[in-house]
mmCIF file of C-alpha atoms and ligand atoms in Angstrom:
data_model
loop_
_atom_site.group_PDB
_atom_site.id
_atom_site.type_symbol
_atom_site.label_atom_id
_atom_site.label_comp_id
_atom_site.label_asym_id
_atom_site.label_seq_id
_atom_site.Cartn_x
_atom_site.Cartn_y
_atom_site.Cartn_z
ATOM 1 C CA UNK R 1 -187.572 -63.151 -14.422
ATOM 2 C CA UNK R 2 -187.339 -65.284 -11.057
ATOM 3 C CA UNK R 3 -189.869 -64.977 -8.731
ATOM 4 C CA UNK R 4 -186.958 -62.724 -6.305
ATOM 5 C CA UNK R 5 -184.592 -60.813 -8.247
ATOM 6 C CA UNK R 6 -180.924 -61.356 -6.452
ATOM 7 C CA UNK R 7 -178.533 -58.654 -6.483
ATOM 8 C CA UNK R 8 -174.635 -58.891 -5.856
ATOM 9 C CA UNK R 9 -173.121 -55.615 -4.531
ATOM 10 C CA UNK R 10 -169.055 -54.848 -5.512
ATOM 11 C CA UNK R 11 -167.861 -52.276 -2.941
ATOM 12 C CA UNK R 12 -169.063 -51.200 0.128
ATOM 13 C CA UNK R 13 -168.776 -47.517 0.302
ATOM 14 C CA UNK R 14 -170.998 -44.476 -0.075
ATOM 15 C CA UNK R 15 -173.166 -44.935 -3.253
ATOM 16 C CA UNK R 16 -173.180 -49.006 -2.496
ATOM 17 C CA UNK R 17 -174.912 -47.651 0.753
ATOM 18 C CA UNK R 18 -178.113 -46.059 -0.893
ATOM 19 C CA UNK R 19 -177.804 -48.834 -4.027
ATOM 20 C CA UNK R 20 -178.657 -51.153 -0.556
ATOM 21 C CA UNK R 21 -181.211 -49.352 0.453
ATOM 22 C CA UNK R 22 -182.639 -48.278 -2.882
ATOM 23 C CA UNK R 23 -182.960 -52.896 -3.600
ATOM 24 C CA UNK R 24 -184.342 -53.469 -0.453
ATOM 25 C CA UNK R 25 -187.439 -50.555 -1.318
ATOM 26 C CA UNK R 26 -188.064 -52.043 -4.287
ATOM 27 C CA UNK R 27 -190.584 -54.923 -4.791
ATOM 28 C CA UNK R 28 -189.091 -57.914 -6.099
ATOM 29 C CA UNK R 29 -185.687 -56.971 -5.481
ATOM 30 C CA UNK R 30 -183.328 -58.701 -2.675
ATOM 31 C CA UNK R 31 -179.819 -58.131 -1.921
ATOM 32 C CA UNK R 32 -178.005 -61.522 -2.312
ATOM 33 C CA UNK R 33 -174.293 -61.299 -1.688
ATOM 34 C CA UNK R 34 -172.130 -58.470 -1.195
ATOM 35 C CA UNK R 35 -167.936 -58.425 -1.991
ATOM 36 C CA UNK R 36 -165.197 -56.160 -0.393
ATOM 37 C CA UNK R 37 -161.232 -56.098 -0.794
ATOM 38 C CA UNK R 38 -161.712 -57.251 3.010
ATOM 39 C CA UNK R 39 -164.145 -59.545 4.327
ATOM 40 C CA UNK R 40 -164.631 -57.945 7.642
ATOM 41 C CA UNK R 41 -165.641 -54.581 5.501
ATOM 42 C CA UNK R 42 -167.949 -57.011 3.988
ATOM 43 C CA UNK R 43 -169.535 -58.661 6.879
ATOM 44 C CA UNK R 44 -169.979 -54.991 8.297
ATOM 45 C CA UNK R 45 -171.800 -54.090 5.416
ATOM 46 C CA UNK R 46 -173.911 -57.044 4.880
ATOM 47 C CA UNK R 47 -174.862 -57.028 8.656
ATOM 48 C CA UNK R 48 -176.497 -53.219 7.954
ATOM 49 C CA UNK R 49 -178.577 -54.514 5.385
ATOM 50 C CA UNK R 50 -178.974 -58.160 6.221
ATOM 51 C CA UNK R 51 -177.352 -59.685 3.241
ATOM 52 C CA UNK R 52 -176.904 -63.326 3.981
ATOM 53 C CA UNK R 53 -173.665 -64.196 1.907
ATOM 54 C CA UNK R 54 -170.514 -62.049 2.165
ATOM 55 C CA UNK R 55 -167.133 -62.298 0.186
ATOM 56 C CA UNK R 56 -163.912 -61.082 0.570
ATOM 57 C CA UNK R 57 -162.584 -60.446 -2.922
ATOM 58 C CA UNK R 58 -164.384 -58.879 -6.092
ATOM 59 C CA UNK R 59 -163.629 -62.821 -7.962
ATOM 60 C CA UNK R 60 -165.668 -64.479 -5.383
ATOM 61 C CA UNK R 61 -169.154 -62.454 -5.953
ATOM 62 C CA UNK R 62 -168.596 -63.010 -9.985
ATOM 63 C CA UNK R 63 -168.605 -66.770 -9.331
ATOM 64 C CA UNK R 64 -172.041 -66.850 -7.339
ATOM 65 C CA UNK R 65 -174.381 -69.338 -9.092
ATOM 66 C CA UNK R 66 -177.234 -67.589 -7.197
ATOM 67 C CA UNK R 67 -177.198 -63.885 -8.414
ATOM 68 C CA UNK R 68 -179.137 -62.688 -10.844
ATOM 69 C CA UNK R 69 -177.371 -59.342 -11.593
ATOM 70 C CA UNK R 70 -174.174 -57.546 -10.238
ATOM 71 C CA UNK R 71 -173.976 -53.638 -9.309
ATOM 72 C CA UNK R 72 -170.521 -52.330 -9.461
ATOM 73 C CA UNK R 73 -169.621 -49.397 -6.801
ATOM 74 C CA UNK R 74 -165.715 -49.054 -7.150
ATOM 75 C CA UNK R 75 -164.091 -46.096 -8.060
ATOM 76 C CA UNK R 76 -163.983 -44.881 -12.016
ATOM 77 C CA UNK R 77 -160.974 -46.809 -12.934
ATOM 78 C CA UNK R 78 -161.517 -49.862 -11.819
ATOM 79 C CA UNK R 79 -165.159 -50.353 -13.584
ATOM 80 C CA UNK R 80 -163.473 -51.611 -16.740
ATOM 81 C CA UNK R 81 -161.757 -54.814 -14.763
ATOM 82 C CA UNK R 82 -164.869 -55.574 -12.682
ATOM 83 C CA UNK R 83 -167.641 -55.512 -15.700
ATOM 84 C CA UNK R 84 -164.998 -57.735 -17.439
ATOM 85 C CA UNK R 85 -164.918 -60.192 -14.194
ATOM 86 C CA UNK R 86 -168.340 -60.363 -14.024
ATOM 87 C CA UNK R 87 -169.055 -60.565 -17.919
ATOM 88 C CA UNK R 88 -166.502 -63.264 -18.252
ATOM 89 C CA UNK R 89 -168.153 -65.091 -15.505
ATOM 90 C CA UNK R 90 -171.882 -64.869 -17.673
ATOM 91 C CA UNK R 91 -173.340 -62.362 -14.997
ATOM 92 C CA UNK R 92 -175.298 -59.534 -15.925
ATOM 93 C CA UNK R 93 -174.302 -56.067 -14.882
ATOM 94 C CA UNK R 94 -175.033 -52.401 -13.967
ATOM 95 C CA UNK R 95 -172.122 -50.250 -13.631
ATOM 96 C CA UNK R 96 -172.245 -46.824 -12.178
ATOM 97 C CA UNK R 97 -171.246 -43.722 -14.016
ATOM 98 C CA UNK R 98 -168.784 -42.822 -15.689
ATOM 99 C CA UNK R 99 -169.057 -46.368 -17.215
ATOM 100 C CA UNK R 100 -165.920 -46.347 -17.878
ATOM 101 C CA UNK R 101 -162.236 -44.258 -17.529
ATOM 102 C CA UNK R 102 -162.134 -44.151 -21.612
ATOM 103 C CA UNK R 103 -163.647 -44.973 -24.861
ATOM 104 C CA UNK R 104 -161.127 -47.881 -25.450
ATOM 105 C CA UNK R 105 -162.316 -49.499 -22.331
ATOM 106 C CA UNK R 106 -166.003 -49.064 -22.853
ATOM 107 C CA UNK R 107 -165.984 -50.279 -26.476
ATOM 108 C CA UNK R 108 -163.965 -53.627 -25.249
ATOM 109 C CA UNK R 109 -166.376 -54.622 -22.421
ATOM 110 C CA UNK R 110 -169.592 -53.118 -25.107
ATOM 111 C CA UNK R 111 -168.396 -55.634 -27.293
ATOM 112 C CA UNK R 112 -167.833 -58.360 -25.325
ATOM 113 C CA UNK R 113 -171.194 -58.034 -23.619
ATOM 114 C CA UNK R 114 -172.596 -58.024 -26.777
ATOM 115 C CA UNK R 115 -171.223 -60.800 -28.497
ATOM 116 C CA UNK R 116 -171.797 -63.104 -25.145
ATOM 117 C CA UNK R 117 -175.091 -61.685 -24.625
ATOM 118 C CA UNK R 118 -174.950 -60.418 -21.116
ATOM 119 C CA UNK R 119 -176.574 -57.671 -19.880
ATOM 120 C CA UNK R 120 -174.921 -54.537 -19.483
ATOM 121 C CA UNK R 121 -176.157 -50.706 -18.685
ATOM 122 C CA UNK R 122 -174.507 -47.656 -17.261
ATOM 123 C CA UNK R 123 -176.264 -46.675 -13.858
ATOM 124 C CA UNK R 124 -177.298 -43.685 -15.155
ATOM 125 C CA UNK R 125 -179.746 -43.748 -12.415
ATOM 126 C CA UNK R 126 -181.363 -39.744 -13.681
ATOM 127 C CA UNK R 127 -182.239 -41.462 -17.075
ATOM 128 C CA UNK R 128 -184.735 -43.575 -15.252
ATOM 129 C CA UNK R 129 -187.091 -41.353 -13.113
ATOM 130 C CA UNK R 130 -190.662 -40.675 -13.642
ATOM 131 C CA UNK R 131 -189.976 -36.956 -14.388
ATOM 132 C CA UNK R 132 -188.437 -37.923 -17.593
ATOM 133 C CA UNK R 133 -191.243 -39.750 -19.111
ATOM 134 C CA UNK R 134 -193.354 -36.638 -19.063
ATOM 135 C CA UNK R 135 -190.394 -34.341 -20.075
ATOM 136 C CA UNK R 136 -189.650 -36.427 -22.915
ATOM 137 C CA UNK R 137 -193.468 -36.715 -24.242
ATOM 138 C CA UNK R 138 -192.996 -32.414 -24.251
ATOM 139 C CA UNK R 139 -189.965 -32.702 -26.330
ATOM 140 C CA UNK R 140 -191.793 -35.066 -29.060
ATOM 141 C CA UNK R 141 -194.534 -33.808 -29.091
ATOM 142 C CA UNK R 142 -192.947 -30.349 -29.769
ATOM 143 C CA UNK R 143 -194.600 -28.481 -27.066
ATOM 144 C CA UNK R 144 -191.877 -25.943 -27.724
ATOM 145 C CA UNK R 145 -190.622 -26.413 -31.137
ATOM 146 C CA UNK R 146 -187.578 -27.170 -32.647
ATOM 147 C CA UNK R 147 -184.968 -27.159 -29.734
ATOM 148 C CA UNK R 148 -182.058 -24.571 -30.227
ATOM 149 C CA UNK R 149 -180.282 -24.139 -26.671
ATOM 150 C CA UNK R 150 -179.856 -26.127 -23.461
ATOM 151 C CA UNK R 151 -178.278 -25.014 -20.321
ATOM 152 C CA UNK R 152 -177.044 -27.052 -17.608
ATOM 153 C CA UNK R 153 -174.907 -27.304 -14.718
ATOM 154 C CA UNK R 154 -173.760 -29.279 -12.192
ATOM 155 C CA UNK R 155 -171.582 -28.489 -9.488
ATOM 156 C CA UNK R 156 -170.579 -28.653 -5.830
ATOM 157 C CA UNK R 157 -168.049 -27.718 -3.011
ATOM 158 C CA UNK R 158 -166.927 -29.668 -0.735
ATOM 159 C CA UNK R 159 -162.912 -29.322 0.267
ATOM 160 C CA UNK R 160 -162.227 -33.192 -0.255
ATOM 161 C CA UNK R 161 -158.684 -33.850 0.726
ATOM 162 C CA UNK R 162 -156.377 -34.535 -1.933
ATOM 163 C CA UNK R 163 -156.613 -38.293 -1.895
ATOM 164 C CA UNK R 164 -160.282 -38.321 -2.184
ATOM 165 C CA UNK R 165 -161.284 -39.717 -5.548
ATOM 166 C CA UNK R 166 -162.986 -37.023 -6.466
ATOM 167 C CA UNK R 167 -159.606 -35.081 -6.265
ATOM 168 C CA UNK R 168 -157.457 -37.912 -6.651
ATOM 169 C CA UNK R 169 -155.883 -38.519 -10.621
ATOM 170 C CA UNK R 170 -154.871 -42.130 -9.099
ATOM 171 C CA UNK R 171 -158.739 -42.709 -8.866
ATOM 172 C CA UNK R 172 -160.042 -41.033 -12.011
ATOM 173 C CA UNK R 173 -160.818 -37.778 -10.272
ATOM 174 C CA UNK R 174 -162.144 -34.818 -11.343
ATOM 175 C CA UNK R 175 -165.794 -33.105 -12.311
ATOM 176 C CA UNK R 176 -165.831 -33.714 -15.674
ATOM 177 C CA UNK R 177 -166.077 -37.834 -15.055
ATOM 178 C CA UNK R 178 -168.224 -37.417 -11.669
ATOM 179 C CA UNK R 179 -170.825 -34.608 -12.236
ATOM 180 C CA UNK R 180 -169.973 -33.311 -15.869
ATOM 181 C CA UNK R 181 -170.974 -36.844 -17.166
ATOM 182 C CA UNK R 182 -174.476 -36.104 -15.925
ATOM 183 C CA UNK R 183 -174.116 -33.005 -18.086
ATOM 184 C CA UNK R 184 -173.300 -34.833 -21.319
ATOM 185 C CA UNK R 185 -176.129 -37.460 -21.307
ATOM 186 C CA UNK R 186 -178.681 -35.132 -20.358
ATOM 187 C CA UNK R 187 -177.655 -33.537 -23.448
ATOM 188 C CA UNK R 188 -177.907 -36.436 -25.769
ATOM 189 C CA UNK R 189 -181.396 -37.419 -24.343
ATOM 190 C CA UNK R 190 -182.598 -33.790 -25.179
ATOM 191 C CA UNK R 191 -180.706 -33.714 -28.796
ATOM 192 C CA UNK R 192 -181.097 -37.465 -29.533
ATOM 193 C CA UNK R 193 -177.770 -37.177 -31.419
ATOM 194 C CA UNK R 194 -173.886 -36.422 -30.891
ATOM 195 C CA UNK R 195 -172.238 -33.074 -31.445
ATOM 196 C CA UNK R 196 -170.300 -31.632 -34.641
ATOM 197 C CA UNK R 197 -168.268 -29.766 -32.459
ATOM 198 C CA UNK R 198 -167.019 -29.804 -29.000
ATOM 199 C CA UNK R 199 -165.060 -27.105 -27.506
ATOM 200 C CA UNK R 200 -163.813 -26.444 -23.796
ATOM 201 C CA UNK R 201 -161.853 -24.827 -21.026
ATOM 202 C CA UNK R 202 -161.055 -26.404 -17.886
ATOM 203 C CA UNK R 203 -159.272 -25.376 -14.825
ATOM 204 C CA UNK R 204 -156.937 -28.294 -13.425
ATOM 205 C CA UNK R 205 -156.417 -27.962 -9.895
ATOM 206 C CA UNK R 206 -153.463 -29.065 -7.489
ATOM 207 C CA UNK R 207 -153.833 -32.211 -8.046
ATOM 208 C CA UNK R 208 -153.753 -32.791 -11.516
ATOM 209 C CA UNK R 209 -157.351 -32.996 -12.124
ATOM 210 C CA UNK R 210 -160.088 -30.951 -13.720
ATOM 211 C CA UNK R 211 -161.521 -28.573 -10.742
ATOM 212 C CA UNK R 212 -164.172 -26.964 -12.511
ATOM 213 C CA UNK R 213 -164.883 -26.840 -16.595
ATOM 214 C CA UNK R 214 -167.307 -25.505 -19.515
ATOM 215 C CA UNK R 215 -168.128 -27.048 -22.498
ATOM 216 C CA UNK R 216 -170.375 -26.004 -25.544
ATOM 217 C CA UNK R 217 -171.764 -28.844 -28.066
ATOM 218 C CA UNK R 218 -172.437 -27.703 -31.111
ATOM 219 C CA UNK R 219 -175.168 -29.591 -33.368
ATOM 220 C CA UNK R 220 -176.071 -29.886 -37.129
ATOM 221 C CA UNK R 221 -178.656 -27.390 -37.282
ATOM 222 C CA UNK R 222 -176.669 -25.232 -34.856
ATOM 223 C CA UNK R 223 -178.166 -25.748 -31.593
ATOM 224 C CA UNK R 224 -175.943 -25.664 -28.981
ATOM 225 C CA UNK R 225 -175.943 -27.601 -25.160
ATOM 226 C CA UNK R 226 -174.037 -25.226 -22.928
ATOM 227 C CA UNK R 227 -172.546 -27.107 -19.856
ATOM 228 C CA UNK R 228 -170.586 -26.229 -16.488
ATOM 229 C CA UNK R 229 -169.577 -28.764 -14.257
ATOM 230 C CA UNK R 230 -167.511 -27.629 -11.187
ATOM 231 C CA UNK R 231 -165.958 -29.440 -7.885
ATOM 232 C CA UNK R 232 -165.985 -26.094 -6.123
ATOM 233 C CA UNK R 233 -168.716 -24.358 -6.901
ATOM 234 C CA UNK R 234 -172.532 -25.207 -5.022
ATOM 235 C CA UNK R 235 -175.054 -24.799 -8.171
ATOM 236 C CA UNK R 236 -178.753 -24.941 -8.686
ATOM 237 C CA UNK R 237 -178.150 -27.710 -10.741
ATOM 238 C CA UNK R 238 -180.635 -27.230 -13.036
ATOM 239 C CA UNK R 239 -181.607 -27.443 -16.708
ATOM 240 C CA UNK R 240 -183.061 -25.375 -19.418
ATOM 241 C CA UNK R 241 -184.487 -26.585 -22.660
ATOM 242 C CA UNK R 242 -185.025 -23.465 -25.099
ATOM 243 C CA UNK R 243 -187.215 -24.153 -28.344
ATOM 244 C CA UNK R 244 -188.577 -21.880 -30.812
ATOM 245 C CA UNK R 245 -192.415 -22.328 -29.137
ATOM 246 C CA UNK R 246 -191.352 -22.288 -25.832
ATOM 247 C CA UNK R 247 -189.206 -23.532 -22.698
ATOM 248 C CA UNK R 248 -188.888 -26.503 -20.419
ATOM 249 C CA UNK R 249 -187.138 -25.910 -16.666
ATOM 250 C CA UNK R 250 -186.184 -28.723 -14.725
ATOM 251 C CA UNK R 251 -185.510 -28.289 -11.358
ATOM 252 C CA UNK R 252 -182.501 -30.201 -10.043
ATOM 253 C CA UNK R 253 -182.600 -32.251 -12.779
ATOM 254 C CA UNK R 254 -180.112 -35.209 -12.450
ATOM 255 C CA UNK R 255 -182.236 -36.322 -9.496
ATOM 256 C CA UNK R 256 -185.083 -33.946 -10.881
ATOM 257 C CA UNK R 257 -188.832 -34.112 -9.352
ATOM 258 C CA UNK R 258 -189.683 -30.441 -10.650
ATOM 259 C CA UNK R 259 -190.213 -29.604 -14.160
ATOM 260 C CA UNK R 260 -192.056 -26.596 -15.714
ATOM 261 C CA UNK R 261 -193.449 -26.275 -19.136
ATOM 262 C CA UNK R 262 -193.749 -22.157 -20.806
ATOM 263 C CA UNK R 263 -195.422 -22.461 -24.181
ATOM 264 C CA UNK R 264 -194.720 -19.269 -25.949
ATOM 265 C CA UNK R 265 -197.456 -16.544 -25.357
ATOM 266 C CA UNK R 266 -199.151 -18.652 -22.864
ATOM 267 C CA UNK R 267 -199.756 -16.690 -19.315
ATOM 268 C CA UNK R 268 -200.037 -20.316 -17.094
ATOM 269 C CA UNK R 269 -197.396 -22.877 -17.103
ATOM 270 C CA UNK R 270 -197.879 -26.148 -16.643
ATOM 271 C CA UNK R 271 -195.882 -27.655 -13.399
ATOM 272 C CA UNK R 272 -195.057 -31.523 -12.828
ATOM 273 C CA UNK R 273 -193.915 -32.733 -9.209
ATOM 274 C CA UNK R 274 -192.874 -36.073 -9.461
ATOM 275 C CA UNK R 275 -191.583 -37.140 -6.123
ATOM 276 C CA UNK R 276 -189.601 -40.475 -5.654
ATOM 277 C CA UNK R 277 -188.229 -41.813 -2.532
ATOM 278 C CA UNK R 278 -184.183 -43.010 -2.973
ATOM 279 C CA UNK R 279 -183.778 -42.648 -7.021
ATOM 280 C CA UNK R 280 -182.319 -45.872 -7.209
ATOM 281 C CA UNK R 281 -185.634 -48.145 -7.422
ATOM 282 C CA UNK R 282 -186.466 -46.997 -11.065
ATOM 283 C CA UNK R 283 -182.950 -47.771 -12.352
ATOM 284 C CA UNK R 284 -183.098 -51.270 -10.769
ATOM 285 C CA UNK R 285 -186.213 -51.739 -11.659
ATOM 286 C CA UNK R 286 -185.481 -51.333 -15.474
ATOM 287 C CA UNK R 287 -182.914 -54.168 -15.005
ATOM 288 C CA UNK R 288 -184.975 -56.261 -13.525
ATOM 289 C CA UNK R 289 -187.708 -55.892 -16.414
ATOM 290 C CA UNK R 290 -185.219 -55.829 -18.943
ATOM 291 C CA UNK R 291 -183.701 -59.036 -18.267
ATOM 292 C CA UNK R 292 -187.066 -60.505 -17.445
ATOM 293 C CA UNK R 293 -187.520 -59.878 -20.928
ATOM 294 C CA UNK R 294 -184.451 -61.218 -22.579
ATOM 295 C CA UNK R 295 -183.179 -58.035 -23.270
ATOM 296 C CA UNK R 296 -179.921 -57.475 -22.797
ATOM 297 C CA UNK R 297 -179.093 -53.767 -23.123
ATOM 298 C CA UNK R 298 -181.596 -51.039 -21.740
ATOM 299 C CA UNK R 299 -183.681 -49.135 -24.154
ATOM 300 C CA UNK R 300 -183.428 -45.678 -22.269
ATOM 301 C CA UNK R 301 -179.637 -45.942 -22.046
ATOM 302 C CA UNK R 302 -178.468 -47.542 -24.813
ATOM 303 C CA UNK R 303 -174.989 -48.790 -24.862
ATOM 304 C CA UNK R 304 -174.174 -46.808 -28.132
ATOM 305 C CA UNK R 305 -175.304 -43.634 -25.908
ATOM 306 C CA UNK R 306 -172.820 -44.559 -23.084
ATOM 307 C CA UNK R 307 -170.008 -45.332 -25.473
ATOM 308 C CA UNK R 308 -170.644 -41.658 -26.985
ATOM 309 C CA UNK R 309 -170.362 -40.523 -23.597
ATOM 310 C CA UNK R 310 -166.699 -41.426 -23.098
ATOM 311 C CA UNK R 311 -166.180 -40.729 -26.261
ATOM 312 C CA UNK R 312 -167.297 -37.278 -25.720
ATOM 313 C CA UNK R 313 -165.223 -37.085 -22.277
ATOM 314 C CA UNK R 314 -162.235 -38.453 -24.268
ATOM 315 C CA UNK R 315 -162.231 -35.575 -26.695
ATOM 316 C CA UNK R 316 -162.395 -33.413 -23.542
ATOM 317 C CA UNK R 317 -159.695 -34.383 -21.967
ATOM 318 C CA UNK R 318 -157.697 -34.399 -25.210
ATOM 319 C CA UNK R 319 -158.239 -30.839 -25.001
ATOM 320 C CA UNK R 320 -157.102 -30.258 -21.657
ATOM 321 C CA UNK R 321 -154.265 -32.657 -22.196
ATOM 322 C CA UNK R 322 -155.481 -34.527 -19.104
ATOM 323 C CA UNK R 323 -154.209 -38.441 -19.320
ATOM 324 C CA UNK R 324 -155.045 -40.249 -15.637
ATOM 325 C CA UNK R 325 -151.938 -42.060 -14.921
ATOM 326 C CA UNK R 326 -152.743 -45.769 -15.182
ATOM 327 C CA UNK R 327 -153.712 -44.621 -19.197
ATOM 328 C CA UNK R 328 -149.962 -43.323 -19.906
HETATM 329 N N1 LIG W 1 -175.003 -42.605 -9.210
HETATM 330 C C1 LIG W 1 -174.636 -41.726 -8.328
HETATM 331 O O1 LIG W 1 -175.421 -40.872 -7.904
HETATM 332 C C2 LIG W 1 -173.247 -41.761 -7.797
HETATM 333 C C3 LIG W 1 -172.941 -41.007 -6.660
HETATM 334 C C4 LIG W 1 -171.662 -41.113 -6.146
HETATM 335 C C5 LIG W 1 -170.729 -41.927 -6.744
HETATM 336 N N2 LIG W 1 -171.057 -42.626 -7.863
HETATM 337 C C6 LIG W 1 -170.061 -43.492 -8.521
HETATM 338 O O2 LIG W 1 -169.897 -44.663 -7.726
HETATM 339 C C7 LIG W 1 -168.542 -45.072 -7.692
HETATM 340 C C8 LIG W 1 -168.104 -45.203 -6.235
HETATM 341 O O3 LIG W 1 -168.254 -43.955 -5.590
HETATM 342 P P1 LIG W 1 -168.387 -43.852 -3.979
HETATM 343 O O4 LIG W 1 -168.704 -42.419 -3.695
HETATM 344 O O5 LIG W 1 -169.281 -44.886 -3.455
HETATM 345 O O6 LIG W 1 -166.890 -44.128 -3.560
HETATM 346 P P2 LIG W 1 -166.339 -44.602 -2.143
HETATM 347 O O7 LIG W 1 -167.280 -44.199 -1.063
HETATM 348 O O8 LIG W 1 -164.937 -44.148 -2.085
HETATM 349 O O9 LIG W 1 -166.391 -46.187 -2.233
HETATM 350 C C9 LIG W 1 -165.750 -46.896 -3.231
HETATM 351 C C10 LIG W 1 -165.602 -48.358 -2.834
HETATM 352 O O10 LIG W 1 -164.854 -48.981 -3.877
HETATM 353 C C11 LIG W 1 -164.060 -50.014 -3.331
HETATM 354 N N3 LIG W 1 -162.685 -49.908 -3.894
HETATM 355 C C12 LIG W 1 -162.104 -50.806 -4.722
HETATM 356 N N4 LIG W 1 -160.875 -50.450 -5.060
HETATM 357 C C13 LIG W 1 -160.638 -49.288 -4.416
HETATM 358 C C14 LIG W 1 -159.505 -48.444 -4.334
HETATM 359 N N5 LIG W 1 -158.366 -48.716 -4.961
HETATM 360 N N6 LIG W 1 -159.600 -47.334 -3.574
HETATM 361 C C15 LIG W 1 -160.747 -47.023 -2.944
HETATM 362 N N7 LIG W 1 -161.845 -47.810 -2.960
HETATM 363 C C16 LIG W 1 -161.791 -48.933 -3.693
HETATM 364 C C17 LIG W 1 -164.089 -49.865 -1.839
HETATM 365 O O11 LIG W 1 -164.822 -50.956 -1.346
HETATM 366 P P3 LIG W 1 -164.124 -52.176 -0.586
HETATM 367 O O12 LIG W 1 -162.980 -51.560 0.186
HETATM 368 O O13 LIG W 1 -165.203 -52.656 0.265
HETATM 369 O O14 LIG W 1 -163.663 -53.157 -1.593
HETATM 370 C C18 LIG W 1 -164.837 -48.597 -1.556
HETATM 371 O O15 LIG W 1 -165.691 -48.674 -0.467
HETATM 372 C C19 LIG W 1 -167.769 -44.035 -8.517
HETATM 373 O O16 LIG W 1 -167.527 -44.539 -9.792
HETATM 374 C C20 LIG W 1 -168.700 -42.846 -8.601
HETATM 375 O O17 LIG W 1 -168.565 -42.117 -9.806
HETATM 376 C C21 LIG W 1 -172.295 -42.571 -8.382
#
């Protein structure tokens, strides 16, 4: 790994914000270069966070000989041409969630990474905080058994206007793709395998997208991962792990610092606070390790996990008969 770790930024708006924030708190890390649709967006941006090169197209940043990785920030359906642009151009990349709008996109820029050896992960920034080490040492160790049920949600209001891309079809809107996602992975990590079944209902707002939606997994053995994700509901946003020795609560648990072990006929429980500052640090960190170490896919997200994601979310929205427009 070089001695300072240079990150290019694509996009400028609200989650690029804390991603700047998140490299600048984290040792080793320095933001390098940072690319809008418009320059002067750019220069704003960099000037916030003193990043010393700005560019004013998405092409540009994919070209710079200096950086050592590039985070993408765009809206969901443009992730697929800007991991290909910056895959194309050898530079490694983290992509936020939902990695992609489909399957058929993931699997092309999976493969491609793959067979060029470039680094690729999903910003699945959850998947990397400290909480989750300890939660996932309960799980294997079977401090509660065999796992039969998880619960979790994920949902909140706020009355975005209908061109917001949370709302907004043209920009892969929706809560299945922005919190639901969330929802789905956790669910892997706790199962460590895909569903037999998948069922759901959804309610499609105004604007063509998926307001608020449940959906059951359904396993080999019959365990089942019951999930609500909702764009106009405030929820606890928490999850439940039932076993047959026990239960494990985490507390907010996509950015989760909380989590409470109950072993069956126990009186105590044992509590873990694991506070963190931004989030962002541990997710850029495991970049920064994993292509220090020639790696080019991250061990706690796999790429065959984030594939199975979209997969998942595919056979979703095949149920609700919900195409975005640029797939038609
Ligand atoms: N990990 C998390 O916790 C988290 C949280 C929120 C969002 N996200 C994900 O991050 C991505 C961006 O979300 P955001 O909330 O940051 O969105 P945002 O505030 O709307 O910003 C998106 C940025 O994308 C660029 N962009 C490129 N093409 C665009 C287009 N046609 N329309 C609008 N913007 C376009 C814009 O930058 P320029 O104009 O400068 O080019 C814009 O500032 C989404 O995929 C979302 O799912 C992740």
């Amino acid at each position: 790994m070089p001695d300072v770790f240079k990150w290019g930024i694509i996009g400028t708006g609200m989650i690029a914000n804390k991603f700047s924030k998140a490299v600048i708190n984290t040792p080793g890390a320095e933001l390098g270069a940072v690319a809008s649709r418009n320059v002067e967006k750019a220069e704003e941006f960099a000037k916030k966070y003193s990043i010393p090169k700005t560019y004013g197209s998405y092409e540009q940043i994919a070209k710079d000989p200096e950086l050592d990785a590039i985070y993408i920030a765009v809206p969901n359906p443009f992730h697929y041409e800007n991991i290909m642009l910056c895959l194309e151009n050898k530079k490694p990349v983290l992509c936020e969630k939902p990695f992609t709008l489909n399957a058929k996109q993931a699997k092309d820029a999976i493969d491609y990474a793959r067979k060029n050896n470039v680094f690729l992960m999903e910003a699945l920034w959850t998947r990397f905080l400290p909480i989750y080490k300890t939660v996932g040492e309960w799980i294997k160790n079977g401090e509660i058994g065999e796992i039969r049920v998880l619960k979790t949600d994920f949902g909140f209001y706020v009355p975005w206007p209908k061109e917001d891309r949370h709302v907004n079809p043209a920009l892969g809107g929706g809560g299945l793709l922005d919190v639901g996602v969330y929802n789905i992975a956790f669910a892997q990590w706790v199962f460590k395998q895909e569903p037999q079944r998948i069922t759901s209902m959804a309610h499609i707002g105004e604007t063509g997208v998926d307001e608020q939606a449940s959906i059951i997994f359904a396993y080999d053995k019959g365990q089942l991962a019951v999930m609500t994700c909702s764009l106009l509901a405030d929820m606890p946003n928490d999850a439940w792990i039932y076993g047959s020795k026990g239960m494990i609560y985490l507390k907010d648990y996509w950015r989760g610092t909380t989590a409470v072990l109950k072993r069956k006929g126990q009186l105590s429980d044992e509590t873990i606070y694991c506070p963190f500052e931004n989030g962002f640090e541990y997710e850029i960190m495991e970049v920064m390790n994993c292509i220090g170490e020639g790696k080019t896919e991250s061990p706690l997200r796999t790429l065959d996990e984030t594939l199975a994601t979209i997969e998942a979310m595919d056979q979703i929205r095949a149920q609700w008969g919900l195409v975005f427009p640029m797939e038609r």
